[in-house]
Short mmCIF file of C-alpha atoms in Angstrom, two decimals:
data_model
loop_
_atom_site.label_atom_id
_atom_site.label_comp_id
_atom_site.label_asym_id
_atom_site.label_seq_id
_atom_site.Cartn_x
_atom_site.Cartn_y
_atom_site.Cartn_z
CA UNK A 501 -35.78 24.64 -13.56
CA UNK A 502 -37.68 22.46 -11.20
CA UNK A 503 -37.82 18.64 -11.38
CA UNK A 504 -41.18 17.07 -11.66
CA UNK A 505 -42.39 13.56 -11.16
CA UNK A 506 -42.53 11.27 -14.16
CA UNK A 507 -45.59 11.75 -16.23
CA UNK A 508 -46.07 15.33 -14.95
CA UNK A 509 -46.62 18.18 -17.35
CA UNK A 510 -43.51 20.34 -18.32
CA UNK A 511 -40.91 18.12 -16.47
CA UNK A 512 -37.93 15.99 -17.63
CA UNK A 513 -38.48 12.25 -17.68
CA UNK A 514 -36.19 9.82 -15.90
CA UNK A 515 -35.23 8.23 -19.28
CA UNK A 516 -33.77 11.47 -20.57
CA UNK A 517 -31.88 12.01 -17.32
CA UNK A 518 -30.21 8.60 -17.69
CA UNK A 519 -29.33 9.32 -21.31
CA UNK A 520 -27.77 12.65 -20.36
CA UNK A 521 -25.65 10.99 -17.69
CA UNK A 522 -24.41 8.31 -20.08
CA UNK A 523 -23.60 10.92 -22.70
CA UNK A 524 -21.59 12.97 -20.21
CA UNK A 525 -19.65 9.85 -19.14
CA UNK A 526 -18.81 8.97 -22.76
CA UNK A 527 -17.60 12.50 -23.47
CA UNK A 528 -15.35 12.30 -20.41
CA UNK A 529 -13.80 9.04 -21.62
CA UNK A 530 -13.24 10.48 -25.08
CA UNK A 531 -11.51 13.56 -23.70
CA UNK A 532 -9.28 11.47 -21.41
CA UNK A 533 -8.08 9.15 -24.28
CA UNK A 534 -7.16 12.17 -26.39
CA UNK A 535 -4.57 13.36 -23.78
CA UNK A 536 -0.95 12.84 -25.08
CA UNK A 537 2.12 12.01 -23.04
CA UNK A 538 4.90 14.61 -23.25
CA UNK A 539 7.97 13.36 -25.18
CA UNK A 540 11.25 12.72 -23.33
CA UNK A 541 13.94 15.32 -23.56
CA UNK A 542 16.13 13.11 -25.79
CA UNK A 543 13.28 12.77 -28.29
CA UNK A 544 12.57 16.50 -28.59
CA UNK A 545 14.31 17.86 -31.70
CA UNK A 546 16.13 21.10 -31.29
CA UNK A 547 15.03 24.07 -33.33
CA UNK A 548 15.96 23.77 -37.01
CA UNK A 549 16.86 20.08 -36.45
CA UNK A 550 15.49 17.38 -38.70
CA UNK A 551 14.05 14.08 -37.49
CA UNK A 552 17.08 12.17 -38.85
CA UNK A 553 19.44 14.41 -36.86
CA UNK A 554 17.42 13.74 -33.78
CA UNK A 555 17.76 10.00 -34.28
CA UNK A 556 21.51 10.39 -34.74
CA UNK A 557 21.73 12.25 -31.46
CA UNK A 558 19.98 9.39 -29.69
CA UNK A 559 22.33 6.85 -31.32
CA UNK A 560 25.37 8.89 -30.29
CA UNK A 561 24.15 8.94 -26.73
CA UNK A 562 23.75 5.17 -26.81
CA UNK A 563 27.26 4.77 -28.26
CA UNK A 564 28.66 6.96 -25.52
CA UNK A 565 27.12 4.68 -22.91
CA UNK A 566 28.72 1.63 -24.57
CA UNK A 567 32.10 3.31 -24.57
CA UNK A 568 31.75 4.07 -20.89
CA UNK A 569 30.80 0.47 -20.16
CA UNK A 570 33.77 -0.79 -22.24
CA UNK A 571 36.13 1.53 -20.38
CA UNK A 572 34.83 0.20 -17.06
CA UNK A 573 35.50 -3.35 -18.36
CA UNK A 574 39.03 -2.47 -19.39
CA UNK A 575 39.70 -0.94 -15.99
CA UNK A 576 38.86 -4.29 -14.43
CA UNK A 577 41.41 -6.17 -16.58
CA UNK A 578 44.83 -6.74 -14.93
CA UNK A 579 47.78 -4.70 -16.17
CA UNK A 580 50.20 -6.65 -18.35
CA UNK A 581 53.92 -6.83 -17.77
CA UNK A 582 55.32 -4.30 -20.22
CA UNK A 583 58.89 -5.51 -19.82
CA UNK A 584 57.84 -9.05 -20.68
CA UNK A 585 56.04 -7.79 -23.78
CA UNK A 586 59.17 -5.96 -24.94
CA UNK A 587 61.30 -9.06 -24.45
CA UNK A 588 58.79 -11.17 -26.36
CA UNK A 589 58.79 -8.63 -29.18
CA UNK A 590 62.61 -8.63 -29.33
CA UNK A 591 62.69 -12.41 -29.54
CA UNK A 592 60.03 -12.37 -32.25
CA UNK A 593 62.00 -9.83 -34.30
CA UNK A 594 65.20 -11.87 -33.91
CA UNK A 595 63.38 -15.01 -35.00
CA UNK A 596 61.92 -13.27 -38.04
CA UNK A 597 65.35 -11.94 -38.99
CA UNK A 598 66.82 -15.43 -38.77
CA UNK A 599 63.97 -16.90 -40.80
CA UNK A 600 64.44 -14.16 -43.38
CA UNK A 601 68.13 -14.99 -43.58
CA UNK A 602 67.32 -18.66 -44.00
CA UNK A 603 64.83 -17.87 -46.75
CA UNK A 604 67.42 -15.77 -48.56
CA UNK A 605 69.96 -18.58 -48.34
CA UNK A 606 67.43 -21.04 -49.72
CA UNK A 607 66.50 -18.68 -52.53
CA UNK A 608 70.13 -18.18 -53.51
CA UNK A 609 70.71 -21.93 -53.48
CA UNK A 610 67.76 -22.45 -55.79
CA UNK A 611 68.80 -19.63 -58.12
CA UNK A 612 72.37 -20.92 -58.29
CA UNK A 613 71.26 -24.46 -58.87
CA UNK A 614 72.93 -25.67 -55.67
CA UNK A 615 71.37 -28.61 -53.80
CA UNK A 616 69.44 -27.73 -50.67
CA UNK A 617 70.96 -29.21 -47.53
CA UNK A 618 69.04 -32.03 -45.88
CA UNK A 619 69.61 -30.31 -42.53
CA UNK A 620 67.80 -27.28 -43.88
CA UNK A 621 64.84 -29.38 -45.01
CA UNK A 622 64.60 -31.09 -41.64
CA UNK A 623 64.82 -27.84 -39.69
CA UNK A 624 62.06 -26.31 -41.78
CA UNK A 625 59.75 -29.31 -41.49
CA UNK A 626 59.97 -30.02 -37.75
CA UNK A 627 60.81 -26.55 -36.41
CA UNK A 628 64.10 -25.10 -35.30
CA UNK A 629 65.57 -26.70 -32.20
CA UNK A 630 67.86 -24.69 -29.94
CA UNK A 631 71.52 -25.75 -29.78
CA UNK A 632 74.37 -24.55 -27.59
CA UNK A 633 76.96 -24.19 -30.35
CA UNK A 634 77.81 -25.04 -33.93
CA UNK A 635 81.48 -25.90 -34.52
CA UNK A 636 82.56 -25.50 -38.12
CA UNK A 637 85.97 -27.04 -38.87
CA UNK A 638 87.51 -25.22 -41.79
CA UNK A 639 89.07 -27.78 -44.13
CA UNK A 640 90.35 -28.13 -47.69
CA UNK A 641 90.18 -30.77 -50.41
CA UNK A 642 93.73 -31.94 -49.70
CA UNK A 643 93.21 -32.30 -45.93
CA UNK A 644 91.80 -35.84 -45.76
CA UNK A 645 94.50 -36.97 -43.28
CA UNK A 646 93.83 -33.98 -41.04
CA UNK A 647 90.13 -34.75 -41.00
CA UNK A 648 90.75 -38.39 -40.13
CA UNK A 649 93.11 -37.41 -37.30
CA UNK A 650 90.36 -35.19 -35.84
CA UNK A 651 87.74 -37.92 -36.23
CA UNK A 652 89.87 -40.30 -34.18
CA UNK A 653 90.86 -37.84 -31.46
CA UNK A 654 88.63 -35.01 -30.18
CA UNK A 655 85.61 -35.23 -32.52
CA UNK A 656 82.97 -37.92 -31.77
CA UNK A 657 82.04 -40.10 -34.73
CA UNK A 658 78.89 -41.78 -36.00
CA UNK A 659 76.24 -42.38 -33.37
CA UNK A 660 78.25 -40.59 -30.69
CA UNK A 661 78.28 -37.43 -32.81
CA UNK A 662 74.52 -37.66 -33.19
CA UNK A 663 74.22 -38.29 -29.46
CA UNK A 664 76.29 -35.17 -28.85
CA UNK A 665 73.82 -33.18 -30.93
CA UNK A 666 70.75 -34.57 -29.17
CA UNK A 667 72.00 -34.57 -25.58
CA UNK A 668 74.43 -31.66 -25.47
CA UNK A 669 73.21 -29.46 -28.32
CA UNK A 670 76.60 -29.41 -30.08
CA UNK A 671 76.82 -29.55 -33.87
CA UNK A 672 80.21 -30.39 -35.43
CA UNK A 673 80.84 -30.30 -39.17
CA UNK A 674 83.76 -30.05 -41.57
CA UNK A 675 83.13 -26.96 -43.69
CA UNK A 676 83.95 -27.35 -47.38
CA UNK A 677 83.00 -25.54 -50.58
CA UNK A 678 83.29 -26.79 -54.15
CA UNK A 679 85.86 -26.66 -56.90
CA UNK A 680 85.85 -24.11 -59.71
CA UNK A 681 84.31 -26.79 -61.91
CA UNK A 682 81.52 -28.12 -59.74
CA UNK A 683 80.99 -31.87 -59.96
CA UNK A 684 84.59 -32.70 -60.83
CA UNK A 685 86.69 -35.53 -59.45
CA UNK A 686 87.60 -33.52 -56.31
CA UNK A 687 83.97 -32.83 -55.50
CA UNK A 688 83.08 -36.48 -56.05
CA UNK A 689 85.81 -37.51 -53.60
CA UNK A 690 84.29 -35.24 -50.93
CA UNK A 691 80.84 -36.68 -51.63
CA UNK A 692 82.16 -40.20 -51.16
CA UNK A 693 83.82 -39.22 -47.87
CA UNK A 694 80.59 -37.58 -46.72
CA UNK A 695 78.58 -40.70 -47.51
CA UNK A 696 80.93 -42.63 -45.26
CA UNK A 697 81.05 -40.24 -42.31
CA UNK A 698 78.14 -37.81 -42.78
CA UNK A 699 80.03 -35.00 -41.08
CA UNK A 700 80.38 -32.36 -43.83
CA UNK A 701 78.73 -29.00 -44.17
CA UNK A 702 78.93 -28.12 -47.85
CA UNK A 703 78.57 -24.44 -48.66
CA UNK A 704 78.21 -22.44 -51.85
CA UNK A 705 81.82 -21.28 -52.09
CA UNK A 706 84.70 -21.85 -54.51
CA UNK A 707 87.62 -23.25 -52.50
CA UNK A 708 90.94 -21.40 -52.51
CA UNK A 709 93.49 -20.19 -49.95
CA UNK A 710 93.07 -16.55 -50.97
CA UNK A 711 89.30 -16.84 -50.59
CA UNK A 712 89.17 -17.69 -46.88
CA UNK A 713 87.39 -14.45 -45.97
CA UNK A 714 84.57 -15.27 -48.33
CA UNK A 715 84.42 -18.82 -47.01
CA UNK A 716 84.18 -17.59 -43.43
CA UNK A 717 81.35 -15.24 -44.33
CA UNK A 718 79.46 -17.96 -46.19
CA UNK A 719 79.98 -20.42 -43.34
CA UNK A 720 78.39 -18.16 -40.73
CA UNK A 721 75.54 -17.16 -43.04
CA UNK A 722 74.80 -20.80 -43.87
CA UNK A 723 75.20 -22.10 -40.33
CA UNK A 724 72.77 -19.60 -38.81
CA UNK A 725 70.20 -20.55 -41.45
CA UNK A 726 70.54 -24.27 -40.70
CA UNK A 727 70.78 -24.31 -36.90
CA UNK A 728 69.47 -22.03 -34.17
CA UNK A 729 72.38 -21.90 -31.73
CA UNK A 730 73.72 -19.62 -29.02
CA UNK A 731 77.20 -19.56 -30.57
CA UNK A 732 78.85 -20.31 -33.90
CA UNK A 733 82.48 -21.40 -33.74
CA UNK A 734 85.10 -21.52 -36.47
CA UNK A 735 88.20 -23.68 -35.95
CA UNK A 736 90.98 -24.82 -38.27
CA UNK A 737 91.51 -28.51 -39.01
CA UNK A 738 95.00 -28.51 -37.41
CA UNK A 739 93.84 -27.43 -33.94
CA UNK A 740 93.01 -29.66 -30.96
CA UNK A 741 89.75 -28.81 -29.17
CA UNK A 742 88.28 -29.87 -25.84
CA UNK A 743 84.56 -29.60 -26.53
CA UNK A 744 83.32 -29.59 -22.93
CA UNK A 745 85.75 -26.87 -21.87
CA UNK A 746 84.80 -24.79 -24.90
CA UNK A 747 81.12 -25.22 -24.07
CA UNK A 748 81.65 -24.14 -20.48
CA UNK A 749 83.53 -21.02 -21.58
CA UNK A 750 80.80 -20.03 -24.02
CA UNK A 751 77.91 -20.83 -21.67
CA UNK A 752 79.10 -18.13 -19.27
CA UNK A 753 78.50 -15.56 -22.01
CA UNK A 754 75.24 -17.00 -23.36
CA UNK A 755 73.05 -14.27 -21.80
CA UNK A 756 74.87 -11.52 -23.70
CA UNK A 757 73.44 -10.57 -27.11
CA UNK A 758 76.55 -9.64 -29.15
CA UNK A 759 79.71 -11.51 -28.15
CA UNK A 760 82.91 -11.92 -30.17
CA UNK A 761 85.25 -14.30 -28.37
CA UNK A 762 88.77 -15.54 -29.04
CA UNK A 763 92.40 -14.74 -28.38
CA UNK A 764 92.55 -11.07 -29.29
CA UNK A 765 95.64 -9.73 -31.03
CA UNK A 766 96.81 -6.70 -32.99
CA UNK A 767 99.56 -7.76 -35.36
CA UNK A 768 101.46 -5.59 -37.85
CA UNK A 769 99.98 -4.73 -41.24
CA UNK A 770 102.42 -6.31 -43.70
CA UNK A 771 102.93 -4.18 -46.80
CA UNK A 772 105.77 -6.10 -48.44
CA UNK A 773 104.70 -8.30 -51.34
CA UNK A 774 105.64 -11.94 -51.22
CA UNK A 775 105.65 -12.34 -47.45
CA UNK A 776 103.07 -14.46 -45.64
CA UNK A 777 99.96 -12.56 -44.57
CA UNK A 778 100.73 -9.71 -46.97
CA UNK A 779 97.92 -7.15 -46.90
CA UNK A 780 97.19 -5.69 -50.38
CA UNK A 781 95.05 -2.99 -48.79
CA UNK A 782 97.69 -1.97 -46.26
CA UNK A 783 97.27 1.71 -47.20
CA UNK A 784 93.82 1.69 -45.54
CA UNK A 785 95.46 1.17 -42.16
CA UNK A 786 97.58 4.29 -42.18
CA UNK A 787 101.33 4.68 -42.38
CA UNK A 788 103.71 1.72 -42.91
CA UNK A 789 104.40 -0.10 -39.65
CA UNK A 790 100.92 0.42 -38.25
CA UNK A 791 99.02 -2.42 -36.59
CA UNK A 792 95.61 -3.89 -37.19
CA UNK A 793 92.69 -3.20 -34.87
CA UNK A 794 92.07 -5.82 -32.20
CA UNK A 795 90.65 -9.04 -33.59
CA UNK A 796 90.54 -12.73 -32.67
CA UNK A 797 93.27 -14.97 -34.02
CA UNK A 798 92.02 -17.20 -36.80
CA UNK A 799 92.74 -20.63 -35.33
CA UNK A 800 89.54 -20.55 -33.26
CA UNK A 801 86.94 -17.91 -32.48
CA UNK A 802 83.25 -17.81 -31.62
CA UNK A 803 80.44 -15.33 -32.23
CA UNK A 804 76.94 -15.17 -30.80
CA UNK A 805 73.77 -15.69 -32.80
CA UNK A 806 73.01 -11.99 -33.28
CA UNK A 807 76.40 -11.43 -34.92
CA UNK A 808 76.04 -14.49 -37.15
CA UNK A 809 72.62 -13.19 -38.19
CA UNK A 810 74.13 -9.78 -38.88
CA UNK A 811 76.71 -11.38 -41.20
CA UNK A 812 74.01 -13.37 -42.96
CA UNK A 813 71.81 -10.34 -43.61
CA UNK A 814 74.67 -8.05 -44.72
CA UNK A 815 76.98 -10.57 -46.42
CA UNK A 816 76.68 -8.84 -49.80
CA UNK A 817 78.15 -5.57 -48.51
CA UNK A 818 80.74 -6.79 -45.98
CA UNK A 819 84.25 -6.10 -47.24
CA UNK A 820 86.75 -8.97 -47.43
CA UNK A 821 90.41 -8.38 -46.56
CA UNK A 822 93.02 -10.92 -47.55
CA UNK A 823 93.22 -12.33 -43.99
CA UNK A 824 89.96 -13.86 -42.82
CA UNK A 825 90.48 -13.11 -39.12
CA UNK A 826 91.05 -9.44 -39.96
CA UNK A 827 87.93 -9.45 -42.13
CA UNK A 828 85.79 -10.84 -39.32
CA UNK A 829 87.10 -8.25 -36.88
CA UNK A 830 86.43 -5.44 -39.35
CA UNK A 831 82.78 -6.47 -39.76
CA UNK A 832 82.15 -5.73 -36.08
CA UNK A 833 83.84 -2.33 -35.97
CA UNK A 834 81.28 0.35 -35.27
CA UNK A 835 78.84 -2.16 -33.77
CA UNK A 836 77.99 -2.53 -30.11
CA UNK A 837 79.96 -5.78 -29.75
CA UNK A 838 81.72 -7.11 -26.66
CA UNK A 839 85.21 -8.43 -27.42
CA UNK A 840 86.19 -11.19 -24.98
CA UNK A 841 89.83 -12.23 -24.82
CA UNK A 842 90.18 -15.73 -23.32
CA UNK A 843 93.65 -17.28 -23.47
CA UNK A 844 92.27 -20.78 -22.92
CA UNK A 845 91.29 -20.61 -26.58
CA UNK A 846 94.92 -20.46 -27.75
CA UNK A 847 97.09 -22.69 -25.55
CA UNK A 848 100.32 -24.17 -26.84
CA UNK A 849 100.98 -27.85 -27.44
CA UNK A 850 102.66 -29.97 -24.73
CA UNK A 851 104.10 -29.15 -22.34
CA UNK A 852 102.01 -25.95 -22.16
CA UNK A 853 98.52 -27.45 -22.33
CA UNK A 854 99.70 -30.46 -20.31
CA UNK A 855 100.88 -28.35 -17.37
CA UNK A 856 97.68 -26.32 -17.43
CA UNK A 857 95.54 -29.46 -17.47
CA UNK A 858 97.43 -30.86 -14.47
CA UNK A 859 96.83 -27.59 -12.63
CA UNK A 860 93.09 -27.88 -13.26
CA UNK A 861 93.01 -25.16 -15.94
CA UNK A 862 92.15 -27.27 -18.98
CA UNK A 863 92.61 -25.59 -22.35
CA UNK A 864 89.79 -25.35 -24.88
CA UNK A 865 92.13 -25.20 -27.90
CA UNK A 866 95.82 -26.03 -28.44
CA UNK A 867 98.16 -25.35 -31.35
CA UNK A 868 101.65 -24.13 -32.22
CA UNK A 869 101.94 -20.40 -32.89
CA UNK A 870 104.92 -20.87 -35.20
CA UNK A 871 102.84 -23.06 -37.52
CA UNK A 872 99.50 -21.26 -37.01
CA UNK A 873 98.25 -24.71 -36.02
CA UNK A 874 99.70 -27.97 -34.74
CA UNK A 875 102.89 -28.57 -36.65
CA UNK A 876 102.52 -31.81 -38.63
CA UNK A 877 99.06 -32.17 -37.14
CA UNK A 878 98.26 -35.48 -38.86
CA UNK A 879 100.70 -37.21 -36.53
CA UNK A 880 101.23 -34.87 -33.58
CA UNK A 881 97.58 -34.29 -32.76
CA UNK A 882 97.62 -37.75 -31.15
CA UNK A 883 100.31 -36.59 -28.74
CA UNK A 884 98.35 -33.45 -27.90
CA UNK A 885 95.19 -35.47 -27.37
CA UNK A 886 96.88 -38.01 -25.08
CA UNK A 887 98.42 -35.34 -22.86
CA UNK A 888 95.91 -32.48 -22.97
CA UNK A 889 92.48 -34.00 -23.64
CA UNK A 890 89.77 -33.49 -21.02
CA UNK A 891 88.51 -37.08 -21.35
CA UNK A 892 85.20 -38.57 -22.43
CA UNK A 893 83.66 -38.31 -18.97
CA UNK A 894 84.21 -34.56 -18.93
CA UNK A 895 82.27 -34.24 -22.18
CA UNK A 896 79.34 -36.52 -21.39
CA UNK A 897 79.00 -35.36 -17.78
CA UNK A 898 79.21 -31.67 -18.63
CA UNK A 899 76.24 -29.37 -18.09
CA UNK A 900 77.15 -26.44 -20.34
#
């Protein structure tokens, strides 16, 4: 087809040529806009896969990326000291066990109608402070003169006793229970004495010579609920004690978890009725003439916090023999306990403790073996104190 000039016969006009060009351009634009972009591989559903499954696959891929990023972040964090974590966990468990024991003691006191100790209320309200040792002096209703002789010899009184608690971390209390008829004249006498001196630790126990094992068990269970200490000491009220020397002896063992310390012995099991220290359950120890297992003599002994806590938790199932020192030793049989025999905890009265003091080997406790305490202690403890005491400077300058 030949092009002709405008206005010529049989040719195409310039107007139609322009229209054809514009039409072609518009068709090109329309075709270009209709072209689709291919979907990404993650958006293409697999055969027989629904749209929802496809979305889940995308979400899983996103989650995987987050996990990888989190892992990279964790790798940057410093490694923690595993040993320190284990130690912290052990301390936490021990604290919880002690708090559980304290809660049980409080519950029993409430159920039995017994008054709650002020020391317990204070310790719960302000938090438990750490002490070096708690010294419980076992005493009886009839031992007023013995208590006074201790108050005026080796045991600080009044403000000095409180100062000893604050500065040295040493708690000292006379341990007493109650009479069979609580609130009687004997109990009122103890209350009056306590109002004067404020140095009693009253426990939920019926007093009696044949019930010393139960008293010992209740003392340790109550003491560990009231005070958080490294050691809990039991001493009789006819024994002379040098507090600083005792503290120094115990401080050397403070890093050990389960320590049972005293003057270890293994006396005969007495099977003859009527004699002192007769053992009704002698048959449990084998043939007549056998000896007890090793245990600390009852005049003075000390146990660490873990063992006091053990007694508190298991006090309902611990068997009581007639002799309280034997009972205590039996409670630790089968346990991983270190028995420490230290003869400075059982020195004799002068001249024994006097000679040792002069030689620089001061005794922590002194008494007469033949009397299981200081013979006529109300009067003779003054003599022992004058000749064998370590002195006030030794106590207040000590760093145990």
